[in-house]
Amino acid sequence: METSKRGQWGSSFGFLMASIGSAIGLGNLWGFPYKMGKTGGFAFLIIYLILVALVGMVLMLGEFALGRKTGKGAGAYTALSKKYSFIGWMAVISPFLILSFYAVLGGMVLRYCLGFLVQIIGIDGFAGQGSDFFSWLLYSDSSMLLFLALFMVCTMVIVMGGIKGGIEKFSKAVMPALGVILIILIVFIAMQPGAIEGYKFMFKPDFSLFSTPGDFFNVLKVASGQMFFSLSVAMGINITFGSYLDKKKSLQKNATIVPLFDTLFAVLAGMMIMPACAAFGVDYGQGPGLLFASMQKVFLDGMGGTAGNVMGFLFYFLVFIAAVTSSIALLEVLTANVVDRQLDKGKEPKRKKVSLIFAILVFAIGIPVALDALGSGGATVKAPYELLGLTTDSPGFAMWNDCWLDFYDMITEGILMPLGALFMSILLGWILPKLVKNECEESGHPFKGYKYFNFCFRIIIPVVMVIVLWTQIQSFFF
């Protein structure tokens, strides 16, 4: 396979910015704070950090190694043996479904960003709805579809530019800016009266949620799902990005840096949102609406005036950048999988055409997410629970059927991703135990901590994934 036709990273910095960007997204700025708020703050944080060290970092290294060894994206498993192809298919289905709801949320972020931007110049950016804009937007079909389309166009154009000229170029430009905006917001919010309570919520030791095994496993399940979503493991991204990496680069170094920066960013995001909630009387555990209704209230009603509009714009612009850096990674998994197949057949790769086709398909699959009002009822498209003839207080009503977003999330984050991680850990820990070590040492760097990584692949990850899968299935269906 010709590298020039497939693409390659232009620099280590570009690879790191793209990899960190793929990890830093709505999972950090939306998922991490609200899941922390829902599961008690400090208890969630501790479990999350342990999972990153024992599972996330190890899985990421394994995926980087698989991608670079085979020179392929999700097709890496097939390149090893056709009997492992099913793992690769899980790594394709997951990003496809994730992007279909991720793009809807990204479009909503873009709408909020533009809303605060025009507020700065004195124009009402929220359709006369004020703090009730979130509820209004969910039922505005034209707005939801328009901004879903705009978000997908942004994502598609960048991926069409290829690895070096598209994804790397964009990531190198926006990631440093993202960090600067985050620090500005953290400092500004830290100066607000009452913000200290948000820091206490995050960092004050509280293990009351560990009082029963059921409570502990619930926190474990939520933290595990967040780890998958945030670190982009078990969804083909790290395999695909690793396949473009030069053999001289240290895999172990990169697989350590990316999780560290991603985790740091997630904690910093919490240090921005939790204190803001505390300062302006917003519930920590507000759920998905935390990013939209709650944070809009913070800037529009809590701060108010020009300062609130400027900070609101910076906040949603920050979230938009983070969302795009992750969405381009998801679309690249799909695009690279087809491009690899075209090259294997001796055909000229048609990256732009493939990206366009997948962008259209993702838009189509995202329509139910955009039009079901996140399961609020009475929307243009019925939520899964409505199609099943349930009500919100029916015995069969569950978190997987309350809206199309959660339905897609149940399939991916709930089942396919932990299942893919389980199969991958068995493959790399028991069937091909030297693959990661040999690939790491290809660069001339010694594989430090081999026994630790091998133990995690063989024992820790399979055990954790079985527990997570069982906990997920119980919460979904029992």
CSV table of C-alpha atoms in Angstrom, one decimal:
chain,number,residue,atom,x,y,z
A,1,MET,CA,0.0,0.0,0.0
A,2,GLU,CA,1.5,3.3,-1.0
A,3,THR,CA,1.9,5.7,1.9
A,4,SER,CA,1.7,8.8,-0.4
A,5,LYS,CA,-1.7,7.8,-1.5
A,6,ARG,CA,-3.0,6.8,1.9
A,7,GLY,CA,-1.4,9.7,3.9
A,8,GLN,CA,0.9,10.2,6.8
A,9,TRP,CA,1.3,12.6,9.7
A,10,GLY,CA,3.7,15.5,8.9
A,11,SER,CA,5.0,15.8,12.4
A,12,SER,CA,4.8,14.3,15.9
A,13,PHE,CA,3.2,17.5,17.1
A,14,GLY,CA,0.5,17.3,14.4
A,15,PHE,CA,-0.2,13.6,15.4
A,16,LEU,CA,-0.4,14.6,19.1
A,17,MET,CA,-2.7,17.5,18.4
A,18,ALA,CA,-5.0,15.4,16.3
A,19,SER,CA,-5.0,12.5,18.8
A,20,ILE,CA,-5.6,14.8,21.8
A,21,GLY,CA,-8.2,16.6,19.7
A,22,SER,CA,-10.0,13.4,18.9
A,23,ALA,CA,-10.1,12.6,22.6
A,24,ILE,CA,-11.0,16.1,23.8
A,25,GLY,CA,-14.6,16.7,22.7
A,26,LEU,CA,-18.1,16.7,24.0
A,27,GLY,CA,-17.1,13.7,26.1
A,28,ASN,CA,-15.0,16.1,28.2
A,29,LEU,CA,-17.0,19.3,28.1
A,30,TRP,CA,-20.5,17.7,28.2
A,31,GLY,CA,-20.2,14.1,29.4
A,32,PHE,CA,-17.6,14.4,32.1
A,33,PRO,CA,-19.1,17.3,34.1
A,34,TYR,CA,-22.7,16.1,34.0
A,35,LYS,CA,-21.8,12.4,34.7
A,36,MET,CA,-19.6,13.6,37.6
A,37,GLY,CA,-22.6,15.7,38.9
A,38,LYS,CA,-24.9,12.7,38.5
A,39,THR,CA,-22.6,10.3,40.4
A,40,GLY,CA,-21.4,12.3,43.3
A,41,GLY,CA,-18.3,14.2,42.1
A,42,PHE,CA,-15.2,12.9,43.8
A,43,ALA,CA,-16.3,9.3,43.8
A,44,PHE,CA,-16.7,9.4,40.0
A,45,LEU,CA,-13.4,11.2,39.6
A,46,ILE,CA,-11.4,8.6,41.5
A,47,ILE,CA,-12.9,5.6,39.6
A,48,TYR,CA,-12.4,7.4,36.3
A,49,LEU,CA,-8.7,8.1,37.0
A,50,ILE,CA,-8.1,4.4,38.0
A,51,LEU,CA,-9.8,3.2,34.8
A,52,VAL,CA,-7.7,5.5,32.6
A,53,ALA,CA,-4.5,4.1,34.2
A,54,LEU,CA,-5.5,0.4,34.1
A,55,VAL,CA,-7.6,0.3,31.0
A,56,GLY,CA,-7.7,3.4,28.9
A,57,MET,CA,-4.0,4.0,28.5
A,58,VAL,CA,-3.3,0.3,27.8
A,59,LEU,CA,-6.1,0.0,25.2
A,60,MET,CA,-4.8,3.1,23.5
A,61,LEU,CA,-1.3,1.7,23.2
A,62,GLY,CA,-2.7,-1.6,21.8
A,63,GLU,CA,-4.7,0.3,19.2
A,64,PHE,CA,-1.8,2.5,18.1
A,65,ALA,CA,0.3,-0.7,17.8
A,66,LEU,CA,-2.4,-2.5,15.8
A,67,GLY,CA,-2.8,0.4,13.4
A,68,ARG,CA,0.9,1.0,12.8
A,69,LYS,CA,1.8,-2.6,12.4
A,70,THR,CA,-0.8,-3.3,9.7
A,71,GLY,CA,-0.9,0.2,8.1
A,72,LYS,CA,-4.7,0.1,8.2
A,73,GLY,CA,-7.6,1.6,10.1
A,74,ALA,CA,-10.4,-0.6,11.4
A,75,GLY,CA,-9.4,-3.2,8.8
A,76,ALA,CA,-6.3,-3.9,11.0
A,77,TYR,CA,-8.0,-6.9,12.5
A,78,THR,CA,-8.8,-8.4,9.1
A,79,ALA,CA,-5.1,-7.8,8.1
A,80,LEU,CA,-4.1,-10.0,11.1
A,81,SER,CA,-6.6,-12.7,10.2
A,82,LYS,CA,-10.1,-12.8,8.7
A,83,LYS,CA,-11.3,-14.6,11.8
A,84,TYR,CA,-10.8,-11.3,13.7
A,85,SER,CA,-12.8,-9.2,11.2
A,86,PHE,CA,-15.8,-9.0,13.5
A,87,ILE,CA,-13.8,-6.9,16.0
A,88,GLY,CA,-13.0,-4.4,13.1
A,89,TRP,CA,-16.7,-4.2,12.2
A,90,MET,CA,-17.6,-3.2,15.7
A,91,ALA,CA,-14.9,-0.5,15.4
A,92,VAL,CA,-16.7,0.8,12.3
A,93,ILE,CA,-20.4,0.6,13.5
A,94,SER,CA,-19.6,2.4,16.7
A,95,PRO,CA,-18.2,5.6,15.2
A,96,PHE,CA,-20.9,5.6,12.6
A,97,LEU,CA,-23.7,5.6,15.2
A,98,ILE,CA,-21.8,7.9,17.6
A,99,LEU,CA,-21.2,10.5,14.9
A,100,SER,CA,-24.9,10.5,14.0
A,101,PHE,CA,-25.9,11.8,17.5
A,102,TYR,CA,-22.6,13.6,18.1
A,103,ALA,CA,-23.3,15.8,15.0
A,104,VAL,CA,-26.7,16.7,16.3
A,105,LEU,CA,-25.2,17.9,19.6
A,106,GLY,CA,-22.4,19.6,17.7
A,107,GLY,CA,-25.0,21.4,15.6
A,108,MET,CA,-26.8,22.6,18.7
A,109,VAL,CA,-23.5,23.9,20.1
A,110,LEU,CA,-22.9,25.8,16.9
A,111,ARG,CA,-26.4,27.4,17.2
A,112,TYR,CA,-25.7,28.5,20.8
A,113,CYS,CA,-22.3,29.8,19.8
A,114,LEU,CA,-23.9,32.0,17.0
A,115,GLY,CA,-26.7,33.0,19.4
A,116,PHE,CA,-24.2,34.5,21.9
A,117,LEU,CA,-22.2,36.1,19.1
A,118,VAL,CA,-25.1,38.2,17.8
A,119,GLN,CA,-26.1,38.9,21.4
A,120,ILE,CA,-22.7,40.8,21.7
A,121,ILE,CA,-23.8,43.3,19.0
A,122,GLY,CA,-27.2,43.8,20.5
A,123,ILE,CA,-29.3,41.3,18.5
A,124,ASP,CA,-31.5,38.8,20.2
A,125,GLY,CA,-29.8,35.5,19.4
A,126,PHE,CA,-32.2,33.2,21.1
A,127,ALA,CA,-35.5,33.7,19.2
A,128,GLY,CA,-37.1,35.7,22.0
A,129,GLN,CA,-37.0,32.6,24.3
A,130,GLY,CA,-34.3,33.7,26.7
A,131,SER,CA,-33.4,30.9,29.1
A,132,ASP,CA,-36.2,28.7,27.7
A,133,PHE,CA,-34.4,28.5,24.3
A,134,PHE,CA,-33.2,24.9,24.9
A,135,SER,CA,-36.8,23.6,25.1
A,136,TRP,CA,-37.8,25.7,22.1
A,137,LEU,CA,-34.8,24.5,20.0
A,138,LEU,CA,-35.6,20.9,20.6
A,139,TYR,CA,-38.9,21.3,18.8
A,140,SER,CA,-37.6,23.6,16.1
A,141,ASP,CA,-37.2,21.0,13.3
A,142,SER,CA,-35.8,23.4,10.7
A,143,SER,CA,-33.1,24.7,13.1
A,144,MET,CA,-32.1,21.2,14.3
A,145,LEU,CA,-31.7,19.9,10.8
A,146,LEU,CA,-30.0,23.0,9.5
A,147,PHE,CA,-27.3,23.0,12.2
A,148,LEU,CA,-26.9,19.3,12.0
A,149,ALA,CA,-26.2,19.8,8.3
A,150,LEU,CA,-23.8,22.7,8.9
A,151,PHE,CA,-21.8,20.7,11.5
A,152,MET,CA,-21.5,17.7,9.1
A,153,VAL,CA,-20.3,20.0,6.3
A,154,CYS,CA,-17.6,21.4,8.6
A,155,THR,CA,-16.5,17.9,9.5
A,156,MET,CA,-16.6,16.6,5.9
A,157,VAL,CA,-14.6,19.5,4.4
A,158,ILE,CA,-11.7,18.9,6.9
A,159,VAL,CA,-11.6,15.2,6.3
A,160,MET,CA,-11.7,15.7,2.6
A,161,GLY,CA,-8.4,17.5,3.0
A,162,GLY,CA,-6.6,14.3,4.0
A,163,ILE,CA,-4.4,13.6,7.0
A,164,LYS,CA,-1.7,16.2,6.7
A,165,GLY,CA,-3.6,18.9,4.7
A,166,GLY,CA,-6.9,18.5,6.5
A,167,ILE,CA,-7.0,16.8,10.0
A,168,GLU,CA,-3.4,17.7,11.1
A,169,LYS,CA,-3.5,21.2,9.7
A,170,PHE,CA,-6.8,22.0,11.5
A,171,SER,CA,-5.8,20.4,14.8
A,172,LYS,CA,-2.5,22.2,14.9
A,173,ALA,CA,-4.3,25.5,14.5
A,174,VAL,CA,-7.2,25.1,16.9
A,175,MET,CA,-5.9,23.0,19.8
A,176,PRO,CA,-3.6,25.6,21.3
A,177,ALA,CA,-6.4,28.2,20.9
A,178,LEU,CA,-8.8,25.8,22.7
A,179,GLY,CA,-6.4,25.6,25.7
A,180,VAL,CA,-6.1,29.4,25.9
A,181,ILE,CA,-9.9,29.9,25.9
A,182,LEU,CA,-10.4,27.2,28.5
A,183,ILE,CA,-7.9,28.9,30.9
A,184,ILE,CA,-9.6,32.3,30.4
A,185,LEU,CA,-13.0,30.8,31.3
A,186,ILE,CA,-11.7,28.9,34.3
A,187,VAL,CA,-10.0,32.1,35.7
A,188,PHE,CA,-13.1,34.2,35.1
A,189,ILE,CA,-15.5,31.7,36.7
A,190,ALA,CA,-13.2,31.1,39.7
A,191,MET,CA,-13.5,34.8,40.5
A,192,GLN,CA,-17.3,34.6,40.9
A,193,PRO,CA,-18.8,34.5,44.4
A,194,GLY,CA,-19.8,31.0,45.5
A,195,ALA,CA,-17.6,29.2,42.9
A,196,ILE,CA,-15.6,27.5,45.7
A,197,GLU,CA,-18.5,25.1,46.4
A,198,GLY,CA,-18.0,23.7,42.9
A,199,TYR,CA,-14.4,22.8,43.7
A,200,LYS,CA,-15.4,21.2,47.0
A,201,PHE,CA,-17.9,19.1,45.1
A,202,MET,CA,-15.2,17.9,42.7
A,203,PHE,CA,-12.3,17.4,45.1
A,204,LYS,CA,-13.6,16.9,48.7
A,205,PRO,CA,-13.3,13.1,49.5
A,206,ASP,CA,-16.8,11.6,49.6
A,207,PHE,CA,-17.2,7.8,49.4
A,208,SER,CA,-20.8,7.6,50.4
A,209,LEU,CA,-21.7,6.4,46.9
A,210,PHE,CA,-19.6,3.3,47.7
A,211,SER,CA,-21.8,2.2,50.6
A,212,THR,CA,-23.3,-0.7,48.6
A,213,PRO,CA,-22.0,-2.9,45.8
A,214,GLY,CA,-24.8,-1.7,43.6
A,215,ASP,CA,-23.8,1.9,44.1
A,216,PHE,CA,-20.2,1.2,43.4
A,217,PHE,CA,-20.9,-0.7,40.2
A,218,ASN,CA,-23.2,2.1,39.0
A,219,VAL,CA,-20.3,4.6,39.4
A,220,LEU,CA,-18.0,2.1,37.7
A,221,LYS,CA,-20.4,1.7,34.7
A,222,VAL,CA,-20.8,5.5,34.2
A,223,ALA,CA,-17.0,6.1,34.6
A,224,SER,CA,-16.2,3.3,32.2
A,225,GLY,CA,-18.6,4.6,29.6
A,226,GLN,CA,-17.1,8.1,29.9
A,227,MET,CA,-13.6,6.7,29.6
A,228,PHE,CA,-14.5,5.0,26.3
A,229,PHE,CA,-16.2,8.1,24.9
A,230,SER,CA,-13.5,10.5,26.1
A,231,LEU,CA,-10.4,8.6,25.2
A,232,SER,CA,-11.8,7.4,21.8
A,233,VAL,CA,-10.9,3.8,22.6
A,234,ALA,CA,-12.7,0.8,21.0
A,235,MET,CA,-14.1,2.9,18.2
A,236,GLY,CA,-11.4,2.6,15.6
A,237,ILE,CA,-9.9,6.1,16.0
A,238,ASN,CA,-6.6,5.3,17.6
A,239,ILE,CA,-6.1,2.4,15.3
A,240,THR,CA,-6.7,4.6,12.3
A,241,PHE,CA,-4.5,7.5,13.6
A,242,GLY,CA,-1.8,5.0,14.6
A,243,SER,CA,-1.8,3.6,11.0
A,244,TYR,CA,-0.5,7.0,9.8
A,245,LEU,CA,2.3,7.1,12.3
A,246,ASP,CA,6.0,6.8,11.3
A,247,LYS,CA,7.8,3.7,12.6
A,248,LYS,CA,10.4,5.9,14.3
A,249,LYS,CA,8.0,7.4,16.7
A,250,SER,CA,7.6,6.1,20.2
A,251,LEU,CA,4.2,4.5,20.6
A,252,GLN,CA,4.4,4.2,24.4
A,253,LYS,CA,5.2,7.9,24.8
A,254,ASN,CA,2.3,9.0,22.6
A,255,ALA,CA,-0.1,6.5,24.4
A,256,THR,CA,0.9,8.1,27.7
A,257,ILE,CA,0.7,11.8,26.6
A,258,VAL,CA,-2.7,11.6,24.9
A,259,PRO,CA,-4.6,10.1,28.0
A,260,LEU,CA,-2.8,12.5,30.3
A,261,PHE,CA,-3.8,15.6,28.3
A,262,ASP,CA,-7.3,14.3,27.8
A,263,THR,CA,-7.8,13.6,31.5
A,264,LEU,CA,-6.3,17.0,32.4
A,265,PHE,CA,-8.7,18.7,30.0
A,266,ALA,CA,-11.7,16.8,31.4
A,267,VAL,CA,-10.8,17.8,35.0
A,268,LEU,CA,-10.2,21.4,33.8
A,269,ALA,CA,-13.6,21.3,32.1
A,270,GLY,CA,-15.1,20.2,35.4
A,271,MET,CA,-13.3,23.1,37.1
A,272,MET,CA,-15.0,25.4,34.7
A,273,ILE,CA,-18.5,24.0,34.8
A,274,MET,CA,-19.0,22.8,38.4
A,275,PRO,CA,-17.9,26.2,40.0
A,276,ALA,CA,-20.1,28.0,37.4
A,277,CYS,CA,-23.1,25.9,38.5
A,278,ALA,CA,-22.3,26.5,42.2
A,279,ALA,CA,-21.9,30.3,41.6
A,280,PHE,CA,-25.2,30.7,39.8
A,281,GLY,CA,-27.4,28.1,41.5
A,282,VAL,CA,-27.5,25.5,38.8
A,283,ASP,CA,-28.0,21.7,39.6
A,284,TYR,CA,-24.7,19.7,39.1
A,285,GLY,CA,-26.6,16.6,38.0
A,286,GLN,CA,-28.8,18.4,35.4
A,287,GLY,CA,-28.0,15.7,32.8
A,288,PRO,CA,-27.5,16.4,29.0
A,289,GLY,CA,-29.3,19.7,29.4
A,290,LEU,CA,-26.3,20.9,31.6
A,291,LEU,CA,-24.4,21.9,28.5
A,292,PHE,CA,-27.3,23.9,27.0
A,293,ALA,CA,-30.1,25.1,29.2
A,294,SER,CA,-28.0,25.2,32.4
A,295,MET,CA,-24.9,26.9,31.0
A,296,GLN,CA,-26.9,29.3,29.0
A,297,LYS,CA,-28.6,30.3,32.2
A,298,VAL,CA,-25.2,30.9,33.8
A,299,PHE,CA,-24.1,33.3,31.1
A,300,LEU,CA,-27.4,34.9,30.0
A,301,ASP,CA,-29.1,35.3,33.4
A,302,GLY,CA,-26.4,34.8,36.0
A,303,MET,CA,-23.6,37.0,34.5
A,304,GLY,CA,-25.8,39.0,32.1
A,305,GLY,CA,-24.8,42.0,30.1
A,306,THR,CA,-21.8,42.2,27.7
A,307,ALA,CA,-19.6,40.1,30.0
A,308,GLY,CA,-22.1,37.2,30.0
A,309,ASN,CA,-22.5,37.4,26.2
A,310,VAL,CA,-18.8,37.4,25.6
A,311,MET,CA,-18.1,34.6,28.1
A,312,GLY,CA,-21.1,32.7,26.6
A,313,PHE,CA,-19.7,33.0,23.1
A,314,LEU,CA,-16.2,31.9,24.3
A,315,PHE,CA,-17.6,28.9,26.1
A,316,TYR,CA,-19.7,27.6,23.2
A,317,PHE,CA,-16.9,28.4,20.7
A,318,LEU,CA,-14.6,26.3,22.9
A,319,VAL,CA,-17.1,23.4,22.9
A,320,PHE,CA,-17.6,23.7,19.1
A,321,ILE,CA,-13.9,23.5,18.4
A,322,ALA,CA,-13.7,20.4,20.7
A,323,ALA,CA,-16.7,18.8,19.0
A,324,VAL,CA,-15.2,19.3,15.5
A,325,THR,CA,-11.8,17.8,16.5
A,326,SER,CA,-13.6,14.7,17.6
A,327,SER,CA,-16.1,14.5,14.8
A,328,ILE,CA,-13.4,14.6,12.1
A,329,ALA,CA,-11.7,11.6,13.9
A,330,LEU,CA,-15.0,9.7,13.8
A,331,LEU,CA,-15.6,10.4,10.1
A,332,GLU,CA,-11.9,9.6,9.3
A,333,VAL,CA,-12.4,6.1,10.7
A,334,LEU,CA,-15.2,5.5,8.2
A,335,THR,CA,-13.4,7.1,5.3
A,336,ALA,CA,-10.1,5.4,5.9
A,337,ASN,CA,-11.8,2.0,6.1
A,338,VAL,CA,-13.1,2.4,2.6
A,339,VAL,CA,-9.9,4.0,1.2
A,340,ASP,CA,-7.9,1.1,2.6
A,341,ARG,CA,-10.1,-1.3,0.7
A,342,GLN,CA,-9.8,0.7,-2.5
A,343,LEU,CA,-6.0,0.6,-2.2
A,344,ASP,CA,-6.0,-3.1,-1.5
A,345,LYS,CA,-7.9,-3.7,-4.7
A,346,GLY,CA,-5.3,-1.6,-6.6
A,347,LYS,CA,-7.8,1.3,-7.2
A,348,GLU,CA,-7.2,5.0,-6.9
A,349,PRO,CA,-8.5,6.1,-3.5
A,350,LYS,CA,-11.5,8.5,-3.7
A,351,ARG,CA,-11.2,10.2,-0.3
A,352,LYS,CA,-13.5,13.2,-1.2
A,353,LYS,CA,-16.3,11.0,-2.6
A,354,VAL,CA,-16.1,8.6,0.3
A,355,SER,CA,-16.2,11.4,2.8
A,356,LEU,CA,-19.2,12.9,1.1
A,357,ILE,CA,-21.2,9.7,1.0
A,358,PHE,CA,-20.5,9.0,4.7
A,359,ALA,CA,-21.4,12.5,5.7
A,360,ILE,CA,-24.8,12.1,3.9
A,361,LEU,CA,-25.4,8.7,5.6
A,362,VAL,CA,-24.5,10.1,9.0
A,363,PHE,CA,-26.9,13.0,8.4
A,364,ALA,CA,-29.7,10.6,7.5
A,365,ILE,CA,-29.2,8.4,10.5
A,366,GLY,CA,-29.0,11.5,12.7
A,367,ILE,CA,-32.4,12.8,11.6
A,368,PRO,CA,-34.3,10.8,14.3
A,369,VAL,CA,-32.0,12.2,17.0
A,370,ALA,CA,-32.5,15.7,15.7
A,371,LEU,CA,-36.3,15.4,15.5
A,372,ASP,CA,-37.3,13.5,18.6
A,373,ALA,CA,-36.7,16.4,21.0
A,374,LEU,CA,-34.4,14.1,23.1
A,375,GLY,CA,-37.4,12.1,24.0
A,376,SER,CA,-39.4,14.9,25.5
A,377,GLY,CA,-42.6,13.6,23.8
A,378,GLY,CA,-44.9,15.0,21.1
A,379,ALA,CA,-42.0,15.6,18.7
A,380,THR,CA,-42.0,15.1,14.9
A,381,VAL,CA,-40.3,11.8,15.2
A,382,LYS,CA,-41.4,9.5,18.0
A,383,ALA,CA,-38.8,8.4,20.5
A,384,PRO,CA,-38.2,4.6,20.9
A,385,TYR,CA,-40.3,4.4,24.1
A,386,GLU,CA,-43.2,6.0,22.2
A,387,LEU,CA,-42.9,3.6,19.3
A,388,LEU,CA,-43.0,0.8,21.9
A,389,GLY,CA,-46.2,2.2,23.3
A,390,LEU,CA,-44.7,3.1,26.6
A,391,THR,CA,-44.9,6.2,28.8
A,392,THR,CA,-42.2,7.7,31.0
A,393,ASP,CA,-43.6,5.9,34.0
A,394,SER,CA,-44.1,2.5,32.3
A,395,PRO,CA,-42.2,-0.6,33.7
A,396,GLY,CA,-40.5,-1.0,30.3
A,397,PHE,CA,-39.3,2.6,30.2
A,398,ALA,CA,-35.5,2.6,30.4
A,399,MET,CA,-32.4,4.7,29.6
A,400,TRP,CA,-31.9,3.0,26.3
A,401,ASN,CA,-35.4,3.7,24.9
A,402,ASP,CA,-36.0,7.2,26.2
A,403,CYS,CA,-34.7,8.9,23.1
A,404,TRP,CA,-32.8,8.0,19.9
A,405,LEU,CA,-29.6,9.4,21.2
A,406,ASP,CA,-29.6,7.0,24.2
A,407,PHE,CA,-30.7,4.2,21.9
A,408,TYR,CA,-27.6,4.7,19.7
A,409,ASP,CA,-25.5,5.2,22.8
A,410,MET,CA,-26.7,1.9,24.3
A,411,ILE,CA,-25.6,0.0,21.2
A,412,THR,CA,-22.2,1.7,21.0
A,413,GLU,CA,-21.0,2.9,24.5
A,414,GLY,CA,-23.1,0.3,26.2
A,415,ILE,CA,-22.4,-2.9,24.3
A,416,LEU,CA,-20.1,-2.7,21.2
A,417,MET,CA,-17.3,-0.7,22.7
A,418,PRO,CA,-16.8,-2.7,25.9
A,419,LEU,CA,-17.3,-5.9,23.9
A,420,GLY,CA,-14.7,-4.7,21.4
A,421,ALA,CA,-12.2,-3.8,24.2
A,422,LEU,CA,-12.8,-7.3,25.7
A,423,PHE,CA,-12.0,-9.1,22.5
A,424,MET,CA,-9.0,-6.8,21.7
A,425,SER,CA,-7.5,-7.4,25.2
A,426,ILE,CA,-7.9,-11.2,24.8
A,427,LEU,CA,-6.3,-11.0,21.3
A,428,LEU,CA,-3.3,-8.9,22.5
A,429,GLY,CA,-3.0,-10.5,25.9
A,430,TRP,CA,-3.4,-14.2,25.1
A,431,ILE,CA,-3.3,-14.9,21.4
A,432,LEU,CA,-0.7,-12.4,20.1
A,433,PRO,CA,1.0,-11.4,23.4
A,434,LYS,CA,4.2,-10.1,21.7
A,435,LEU,CA,2.5,-7.9,19.1
A,436,VAL,CA,2.4,-4.7,21.1
A,437,LYS,CA,5.9,-5.2,22.5
A,438,ASN,CA,7.5,-5.9,19.1
A,439,GLU,CA,5.7,-2.9,17.5
A,440,CYS,CA,6.7,-0.6,20.3
A,441,GLU,CA,10.4,-1.6,20.0
A,442,GLU,CA,10.3,-1.1,16.2
A,443,SER,CA,11.1,2.6,16.9
A,444,GLY,CA,14.3,1.6,18.8
A,445,HIS,CA,12.7,2.6,22.1
A,446,PRO,CA,12.6,0.0,24.9
A,447,PHE,CA,9.1,-1.1,26.0
A,448,LYS,CA,9.0,0.0,29.6
A,449,GLY,CA,6.6,-1.6,32.0
A,450,TYR,CA,6.0,-4.6,29.7
A,451,LYS,CA,4.8,-6.8,32.6
A,452,TYR,CA,2.4,-4.1,33.7
A,453,PHE,CA,0.8,-3.7,30.3
A,454,ASN,CA,0.7,-7.4,29.7
A,455,PHE,CA,-1.0,-8.0,33.0
A,456,CYS,CA,-3.6,-5.4,32.2
A,457,PHE,CA,-4.2,-6.9,28.7
A,458,ARG,CA,-4.5,-10.5,30.1
A,459,ILE,CA,-6.3,-9.9,33.4
A,460,ILE,CA,-7.4,-6.4,34.4
A,461,ILE,CA,-9.2,-5.3,31.2
A,462,PRO,CA,-11.1,-8.6,30.5
A,463,VAL,CA,-12.3,-8.7,34.1
A,464,VAL,CA,-13.3,-5.0,34.1
A,465,MET,CA,-15.0,-5.3,30.7
A,466,VAL,CA,-17.1,-8.3,31.8
A,467,ILE,CA,-18.2,-6.4,34.9
A,468,VAL,CA,-19.0,-3.3,32.9
A,469,LEU,CA,-20.9,-5.3,30.2
A,470,TRP,CA,-23.0,-7.2,32.8
A,471,THR,CA,-23.7,-3.9,34.7
A,472,GLN,CA,-24.7,-2.2,31.4
A,473,ILE,CA,-27.0,-5.1,30.4
A,474,GLN,CA,-28.7,-5.1,33.8
A,475,SER,CA,-29.3,-1.4,33.7
A,476,PHE,CA,-30.6,-1.5,30.2
A,477,PHE,CA,-32.9,-4.5,30.3
A,478,PHE,CA,-33.6,-5.6,33.9
